[in-house]
GROMACS .gro file of N, CA and C in nm:
model
  234
    1MET      N    1  -1.187   1.076  -4.285
    1MET     CA    2  -1.057   1.142  -4.289
    1MET      C    3  -1.038   1.232  -4.167
    2ALA      N    4  -1.143   1.307  -4.130
    2ALA     CA    5  -1.133   1.396  -4.014
    2ALA      C    6  -1.116   1.316  -3.886
    3ALA      N    7  -1.182   1.200  -3.879
    3ALA     CA    8  -1.170   1.115  -3.760
    3ALA      C    9  -1.028   1.063  -3.746
    4THR      N   10  -0.963   1.031  -3.856
    4THR     CA   11  -0.825   0.983  -3.853
    4THR      C   12  -0.731   1.093  -3.805
    5ASN      N   13  -0.753   1.216  -3.848
    5ASN     CA   14  -0.670   1.328  -3.804
    5ASN      C   15  -0.686   1.353  -3.655
    6LYS      N   16  -0.810   1.345  -3.604
    6LYS     CA   17  -0.834   1.365  -3.461
    6LYS      C   18  -0.765   1.255  -3.381
    7LEU      N   19  -0.775   1.132  -3.429
    7LEU     CA   20  -0.712   1.019  -3.361
    7LEU      C   21  -0.561   1.032  -3.359
    8SER      N   22  -0.504   1.083  -3.467
    8SER     CA   23  -0.358   1.097  -3.473
    8SER      C   24  -0.308   1.207  -3.379
    9VAL      N   25  -0.395   1.295  -3.336
    9VAL     CA   26  -0.358   1.398  -3.238
    9VAL      C   27  -0.386   1.349  -3.096
   10ILE      N   28  -0.500   1.286  -3.076
   10ILE     CA   29  -0.542   1.245  -2.942
   10ILE      C   30  -0.458   1.129  -2.889
   11LEU      N   31  -0.428   1.031  -2.971
   11LEU     CA   32  -0.354   0.913  -2.925
   11LEU      C   33  -0.217   0.948  -2.868
   12PRO      N   34  -0.134   1.027  -2.936
   12PRO     CA   35  -0.004   1.062  -2.876
   12PRO      C   36  -0.018   1.142  -2.746
   13LEU      N   37  -0.120   1.227  -2.738
   13LEU     CA   38  -0.143   1.302  -2.614
   13LEU      C   39  -0.178   1.209  -2.498
   14LEU      N   40  -0.259   1.107  -2.526
   14LEU     CA   41  -0.294   1.010  -2.422
   14LEU      C   42  -0.172   0.931  -2.376
   15VAL      N   43  -0.086   0.894  -2.469
   15VAL     CA   44   0.036   0.820  -2.434
   15VAL      C   45   0.128   0.906  -2.348
   16ILE      N   46   0.143   1.033  -2.384
   16ILE     CA   47   0.227   1.124  -2.305
   16ILE      C   48   0.169   1.143  -2.166
   17ALA      N   49   0.038   1.162  -2.156
   17ALA     CA   50  -0.027   1.181  -2.026
   17ALA      C   51  -0.010   1.057  -1.938
   18ALA      N   52  -0.028   0.939  -1.995
   18ALA     CA   53  -0.013   0.816  -1.918
   18ALA      C   54   0.131   0.799  -1.870
   19THR      N   55   0.227   0.837  -1.951
   19THR     CA   56   0.368   0.828  -1.912
   19THR      C   57   0.398   0.923  -1.797
   20LEU      N   58   0.347   1.044  -1.805
   20LEU     CA   59   0.371   1.141  -1.697
   20LEU      C   60   0.309   1.096  -1.566
   21VAL      N   61   0.191   1.039  -1.571
   21VAL     CA   62   0.126   0.989  -1.449
   21VAL      C   63   0.207   0.874  -1.390
   22ALA      N   64   0.257   0.785  -1.474
   22ALA     CA   65   0.334   0.669  -1.426
   22ALA      C   66   0.466   0.710  -1.364
   23LEU      N   67   0.521   0.823  -1.405
   23LEU     CA   68   0.651   0.866  -1.354
   23LEU      C   69   0.642   0.956  -1.232
   24GLN      N   70   0.525   0.978  -1.177
   24GLN     CA   71   0.511   1.058  -1.056
   24GLN      C   72   0.581   0.986  -0.942
   25PRO      N   73   0.654   1.058  -0.855
   25PRO     CA   74   0.729   0.994  -0.746
   25PRO      C   75   0.644   0.905  -0.657
   26GLU      N   76   0.522   0.946  -0.625
   26GLU     CA   77   0.440   0.863  -0.537
   26GLU      C   78   0.397   0.735  -0.606
   27ASN      N   79   0.397   0.729  -0.738
   27ASN     CA   80   0.363   0.607  -0.809
   27ASN      C   81   0.484   0.516  -0.825
   28VAL      N   82   0.603   0.571  -0.833
   28VAL     CA   83   0.724   0.494  -0.856
   28VAL      C   84   0.772   0.429  -0.726
   29ALA      N   85   0.777   0.504  -0.618
   29ALA     CA   86   0.833   0.455  -0.493
   29ALA      C   87   0.724   0.420  -0.392
   30GLY      N   88   0.604   0.396  -0.437
   30GLY     CA   89   0.494   0.369  -0.347
   30GLY      C   90   0.507   0.235  -0.277
   31LYS      N   91   0.446   0.227  -0.161
   31LYS     CA   92   0.446   0.104  -0.083
   31LYS      C   93   0.321   0.025  -0.121
   32VAL      N   94   0.338  -0.100  -0.154
   32VAL     CA   95   0.226  -0.185  -0.191
   32VAL      C   96   0.175  -0.254  -0.065
   33CYS      N   97   0.050  -0.226  -0.029
   33CYS     CA   98  -0.010  -0.285   0.091
   33CYS      C   99  -0.123  -0.379   0.050
   34PRO      N  100  -0.118  -0.504   0.095
   34PRO     CA  101  -0.228  -0.595   0.063
   34PRO      C  102  -0.355  -0.553   0.136
   35GLN      N  103  -0.468  -0.566   0.071
   35GLN     CA  104  -0.597  -0.535   0.134
   35GLN      C  105  -0.648  -0.662   0.202
   36LEU      N  106  -0.572  -0.707   0.301
   36LEU     CA  107  -0.600  -0.832   0.370
   36LEU      C  108  -0.586  -0.808   0.520
   37CYS      N  109  -0.688  -0.840   0.595
   37CYS     CA  110  -0.682  -0.825   0.741
   37CYS      C  111  -0.650  -0.962   0.801
   38LEU      N  112  -0.540  -0.968   0.875
   38LEU     CA  113  -0.492  -1.096   0.929
   38LEU      C  114  -0.567  -1.139   1.055
   39GLY      N  115  -0.645  -1.052   1.115
   39GLY     CA  116  -0.725  -1.089   1.232
   39GLY      C  117  -0.645  -1.105   1.359
   40ALA      N  118  -0.551  -1.017   1.383
   40ALA     CA  119  -0.471  -1.022   1.506
   40ALA      C  120  -0.559  -0.990   1.627
   41GLU      N  121  -0.525  -1.047   1.741
   41GLU     CA  122  -0.598  -1.022   1.865
   41GLU      C  123  -0.559  -0.886   1.924
   42TYR      N  124  -0.428  -0.858   1.923
   42TYR     CA  125  -0.378  -0.731   1.975
   42TYR      C  126  -0.239  -0.707   1.919
   43MET      N  127  -0.184  -0.589   1.946
   43MET     CA  128  -0.046  -0.560   1.906
   43MET      C  129   0.022  -0.479   2.016
   44THR      N  130   0.154  -0.490   2.020
   44THR     CA  131   0.236  -0.407   2.108
   44THR      C  132   0.335  -0.332   2.020
   45CYS      N  133   0.377  -0.216   2.070
   45CYS     CA  134   0.471  -0.135   1.993
   45CYS      C  135   0.587  -0.093   2.083
   46GLY      N  136   0.707  -0.105   2.029
   46GLY     CA  137   0.827  -0.066   2.104
   46GLY      C  138   0.848  -0.156   2.224
   47SER      N  139   0.903  -0.100   2.330
   47SER     CA  140   0.934  -0.179   2.450
   47SER      C  141   0.815  -0.187   2.545
   48SER      N  142   0.705  -0.122   2.512
   48SER     CA  143   0.586  -0.123   2.597
   48SER      C  144   0.514  -0.257   2.583
   49ASP      N  145   0.463  -0.308   2.694
   49ASP     CA  146   0.383  -0.430   2.690
   49ASP      C  147   0.234  -0.399   2.682
   50GLU      N  148   0.200  -0.272   2.661
   50GLU     CA  149   0.060  -0.232   2.654
   50GLU      C  150  -0.005  -0.294   2.531
   51ARG      N  151  -0.119  -0.360   2.553
   51ARG     CA  152  -0.193  -0.422   2.442
   51ARG      C  153  -0.274  -0.314   2.371
   52LEU      N  154  -0.248  -0.300   2.243
   52LEU     CA  155  -0.314  -0.199   2.162
   52LEU      C  156  -0.410  -0.265   2.064
   53ASN      N  157  -0.507  -0.189   2.016
   53ASN     CA  158  -0.594  -0.240   1.910
   53ASN      C  159  -0.508  -0.269   1.788
   54PRO      N  160  -0.521  -0.388   1.731
   54PRO     CA  161  -0.430  -0.426   1.622
   54PRO      C  162  -0.465  -0.361   1.489
   55SER      N  163  -0.363  -0.342   1.407
   55SER     CA  164  -0.383  -0.306   1.267
   55SER      C  165  -0.414  -0.434   1.191
   56CYS      N  166  -0.465  -0.421   1.071
   56CYS     CA  167  -0.500  -0.540   0.992
   56CYS      C  168  -0.378  -0.622   0.952
   57ASN      N  169  -0.266  -0.555   0.923
   57ASN     CA  170  -0.144  -0.625   0.883
   57ASN      C  171  -0.025  -0.534   0.908
   58CYS      N  172   0.094  -0.584   0.889
   58CYS     CA  173   0.216  -0.507   0.917
   58CYS      C  174   0.232  -0.387   0.824
   59CYS      N  175   0.173  -0.393   0.710
   59CYS     CA  176   0.182  -0.280   0.617
   59CYS      C  177   0.111  -0.158   0.675
   60LEU      N  178   0.008  -0.180   0.754
   60LEU     CA  179  -0.070  -0.072   0.812
   60LEU      C  180  -0.028  -0.039   0.954
   61ALA      N  181   0.045  -0.128   1.019
   61ALA     CA  182   0.091  -0.105   1.157
   61ALA      C  183   0.216  -0.019   1.157
   62PRO      N  184   0.238   0.056   1.265
   62PRO     CA  185   0.363   0.133   1.274
   62PRO      C  186   0.484   0.039   1.277
   63GLN      N  187   0.596   0.089   1.228
   63GLN     CA  188   0.720   0.011   1.227
   63GLN      C  189   0.761  -0.018   1.372
   64GLY      N  190   0.806  -0.140   1.397
   64GLY     CA  191   0.851  -0.179   1.530
   64GLY      C  192   0.743  -0.240   1.617
   65CYS      N  193   0.623  -0.254   1.564
   65CYS     CA  194   0.514  -0.315   1.640
   65CYS      C  195   0.511  -0.466   1.613
   66THR      N  196   0.445  -0.539   1.700
   66THR     CA  197   0.428  -0.683   1.683
   66THR      C  198   0.280  -0.715   1.690
   67LEU      N  199   0.231  -0.791   1.593
   67LEU     CA  200   0.093  -0.838   1.592
   67LEU      C  201   0.087  -0.975   1.658
   68TYR      N  202  -0.010  -0.996   1.746
   68TYR     CA  203  -0.026  -1.124   1.816
   68TYR      C  204  -0.160  -1.186   1.775
   69PHE      N  205  -0.155  -1.317   1.744
   69PHE     CA  206  -0.273  -1.388   1.696
   69PHE      C  207  -0.325  -1.486   1.800
   70SER      N  208  -0.451  -1.528   1.784
   70SER     CA  209  -0.516  -1.614   1.882
   70SER      C  210  -0.452  -1.752   1.891
   71ASP      N  211  -0.379  -1.797   1.788
   71ASP     CA  212  -0.316  -1.929   1.792
   71ASP      C  213  -0.179  -1.926   1.861
   72GLY      N  214  -0.141  -1.811   1.917
   72GLY     CA  215  -0.014  -1.801   1.989
   72GLY      C  216   0.102  -1.752   1.905
   73THR      N  217   0.082  -1.736   1.776
   73THR     CA  218   0.190  -1.687   1.690
   73THR      C  219   0.191  -1.534   1.690
   74SER      N  220   0.301  -1.479   1.643
   74SER     CA  221   0.313  -1.334   1.635
   74SER      C  222   0.389  -1.297   1.508
   75GLN      N  223   0.377  -1.171   1.469
   75GLN     CA  224   0.446  -1.121   1.350
   75GLN      C  225   0.503  -0.985   1.383
   76TYR      N  226   0.636  -0.973   1.372
   76TYR     CA  227   0.704  -0.846   1.396
   76TYR      C  228   0.698  -0.761   1.271
   77CYS      N  229   0.664  -0.635   1.286
   77CYS     CA  230   0.651  -0.543   1.173
   77CYS      C  231   0.777  -0.458   1.162
   78ALA      N  232   0.864  -0.497   1.070
   78ALA     CA  233   0.991  -0.425   1.051
   78ALA      C  234   0.974  -0.300   0.969
   0.00000   0.00000   0.00000
């Protein structure tokens, strides 16, 4: 009986806590970044033609940069 009373108090508190965590602004509007490295050879940013060390993917690269790959393809990071 005492275990049931404890559970009836703890369970609603856990539900409320989980709801509050889920509604945090950084959790709601967060950016989802894949944990995948595309293996770019280099990247350029803006109007500069300077070859920079590449980021793993566009999610991690600054906006406006382009990733260049060894097969001649590229990916613009909007």
